[in-house]
Every structure is written in C-alpha cells, then in structure tokens.
Amino acid sequence: MRLSQLFTKTSKTSPADEEARNAILLIQAGFIHKEMAGVYAYLPLGLRVLENIKQIVREEMDAVGGQELMMTTLQPRELWEKTNRWDDKIVDNWFKTKLASGIELGVGLTHEEPIVDALSSYISSYKDLPVTVYQIQNKFRNEKRAKSGLLRGREFVMKDMYTFARTQAEHDELYEQIAAAYSRVYSRLGIGDVTYRTAADGGYFTERFSDEYQTVSPIGEDTIYVDETKKIAINQEIYTDENLEKLGLNKADLVEKKSVEVGNIFPLESKYTDALGVQYTDDSGKKQSIIMGCYGIGISRLVGMLAEHFADDKGLVWPEAIAPAKVYLARLGIDEDVVKAADELYNSLQGAGIEVLYDDREDARPGEKFADADLMGIPYRVVISTKTVAAGTYELKHRTAADAEHVSHARLEEILHTVEASA
Ligand code: ATP
Ligand code: MG
C-alpha cells in the first residue's frame, strides 16, 4: 500500500471527545473513525488489524473442529420468548426495532436461541452429534457506559462458538479442547503471558463455573485474584472460601489484579436446547437432552486491548502477527536513484508476501515520516535516501529498538523474511 494513495492521514492532536488511550491512538493513527460513543468504523489500516485477529481466531477454532457460519442480526421476538429472554426486565441491553407492519424484532445481542433454532433442522439422531459451529459478526448491546473506546462498544465484533454434545462427558471434552484453543489464540496475539483462565459465575441455572479469559491491565473493569504459579485466576464476583476450596486455590498464593475480559466460555447444560424443544434420539430410540456450550471472544475489544497494551509515548507498537503491515518503507526525497531503489524493494517485498506501507509521499518531511511510522506501530522501518543508495545499504530499525542499523540487501531480506516467534 502506497501512503500517497491512502485516504487516511495521521493527526498530531488528540481527539477531544475520547478518554480511552486505545481509541485516542487508533484515531490519531487513522485506524478507526468514531461514529458516536461506543460505535466505531474500521478504516483500511484498522480493518487489517481486525482481520488479522479474526484470522488467528478462525484458524484455532477450525483446528478444534469449528464450522464457520453467519447468523442474522434481525431476530424474531417469538424465539426469544421461548427462553424468556425477550422481556427488557430480564435482558436490559436489547436494541429492538419494528417491521413496517408493526411486528417487533430484536437486533442480535447474542445468538444462542437462533443457533439452536437453525441447527434443529439438522439434528435429530445421536449420529448427528457432536457439532461445533461458530461465527464472527457484529453484536449490538445497549451498554449503559461506553467510555473505554473499543473495549466496550454498543456495536462490536465478537466471535461466538457453540457446541452441542450428547453427554456431559462429551461436552466436557469439547470444552477443554476449546479452552486449550483459547490459550493458543491469546499466545499468538502476544498476550499469553498476561491472560489468565479465570473461574467465574456460571449463571443461575448451573452449579458449574464459567471460565473467563482475563488480560491483566490497569484499565480493566474487572478484579481477579491470580495464582501466578498455577497460571489461573478467580473472579472477585465469586471469591469465597468455598469456591477457593473447590478450585484448589489458596488465599495466600493469590494476587489481586485489574483485568479486561477478552473471552468467555460457558457450560449451558441443556437450558436452551430443552427450552426450544431440540433433542436427539439415542441408539435405543429414547429422546435425550443436548448439552450445549458457548464460547465468546471479543474481537474488537482485542483490537483496543492490544492497542492499549502495546504502546509507548510515540504511539502504537503492534506485534508482527497483527500489525497492518510488517514494514514501513520510508523513501526520503525524489532523486531518480532513490525512487528506483525504493520501488524495487517495495515490489520485491510485496512479491515475497511481506506487507509493506510504502511512504512515497513527496510532500512529507523525513521527521513526519518517522513519526508516522512510530504512531502507526509498524514493526520494521526501512529508510531509503540518497545516502543509503550511495552506500549501497538500507537503514533498518525495529519499532522497539533505540537505534537504526545499516544492512546489506541480503541481510535485510533475511531479517524481513523471518517470522517472529509468538509470545
Ligand atoms: P462483559 O462482562 O465485559 O460485559 P459479557 O460477559 O457480557 O461481557 P459475553 O456476552 O460473554 O460478554 O461476550 C463474549 C465476549 O465479547 C466478552 O468476553 C468480551 O470480550 C466481548 N464483549 C462483550 N461485551 C462487549 C462490548 N460491549 N464491547 C466489546 N466487546 C464486548
Ligand atoms: Mg462478563
């Protein structure tokens, strides 16, 4: 991508109507556009980050047998009445709308009911199970406070997965496989070391715990107690002597931390499947309940969380796996040799599948180009100028390094072709 063509521009001034650092940085870097509180559009560079996160999640969900689908945003009222979740007194953050005829509709805030309904056409026998399906799509919630930038949106992107099993034991196995996939997702995103599987409330209909994935952060809304040795935590909401004992945790080993919920997995038993009358016939012809689980990841919350976590006083510092490009190629000047060398490197890197932001702008000073490379958080910056062309080298700097180094073409290709190991 050539910056001379990119319609977004960086901004030196912080947006007046934002308090959250993640939104401030992402707006200044031209990654997102604030439509209104809690509602953000993704511009080309922000969309790349979002898509990179989705792709990692998709690969890990596919690896545990997830089948991707896409559900609808418009929801029929009757479906939600069957499980008693339509009433605003029960679920208080619905957005609702109406057909021209006056018939009320819900605007999808979660998808347990519609998924069970869709699968009911295909699941009747024990031979049809187990099934794991997932989707990545926008959810709409009328959140009371939307002050944390992308962390709490009224319209936001979520990955939600659902499992359907024949027995509790079969469910438990799927649940643990998916928990392991969740750990891999957070490691690949570079926050594995600060993200804890956290025992949390399972809801009123089950004695079981749910598991939240909580990333330790000073901006977190949640409080958790972490056992650093066991690498697990317990949410303050269920922090009782009885629960500590059930989880085999000792008060003395726990450290209190603020955290952000980046994912959540839930045993649903047969609450929704039974309520919607979806069951299967076992091998002796008897009707049995289907055991369900649901598994969420806050995709857009992660964009905000990662922006917040990987940043310094100059701007964003993306890990390679999610950066909108691997290389920021800054061309200084318009000398024929410089343009030729920069164009050649751009073409050869792009040809090798390495994503490059090519700063070919003629009207930007070197200092502006360097500041933009830093603000956008691109992992590697390569400078081509009359000096580097004369010396036959390239100036290379990692976003987190203090100084640049001068390298040969061979060495440059070697470094840029290396895939960064994930945390
Ligand atoms: P929270 O406790 O933060 O309100 P939740 O428990 O309601 O979230 P789920 O319904 O389980 O969340 O949604 C799955 C995941 O979606 C959450 O773990 C979180 O990462 C993300 N998420 C939930 N609500 C929002 C929101 N308003 N904006 C952005 N992401 C969200
Ligand atoms: Mg929660």
Short mmCIF file of C-alpha atoms in Angstrom, two decimals, residues 1 27 184 207 222 297 316 348:
data_model
loop_
_atom_site.label_atom_id
_atom_site.label_comp_id
_atom_site.label_asym_id
_atom_site.label_seq_id
_atom_site.Cartn_x
_atom_site.Cartn_y
_atom_site.Cartn_z
CA MET A 1 0.00 0.00 0.00
CA ILE A 27 -7.99 7.62 15.84
CA ARG A 184 -3.26 -20.60 21.84
CA GLU A 207 -23.59 -25.11 39.73
CA ASP A 222 -12.82 -6.46 36.46
CA ILE A 297 -14.03 -13.84 22.08
CA LEU A 316 1.22 2.00 18.79
CA SER A 348 10.29 -7.42 -4.18
#
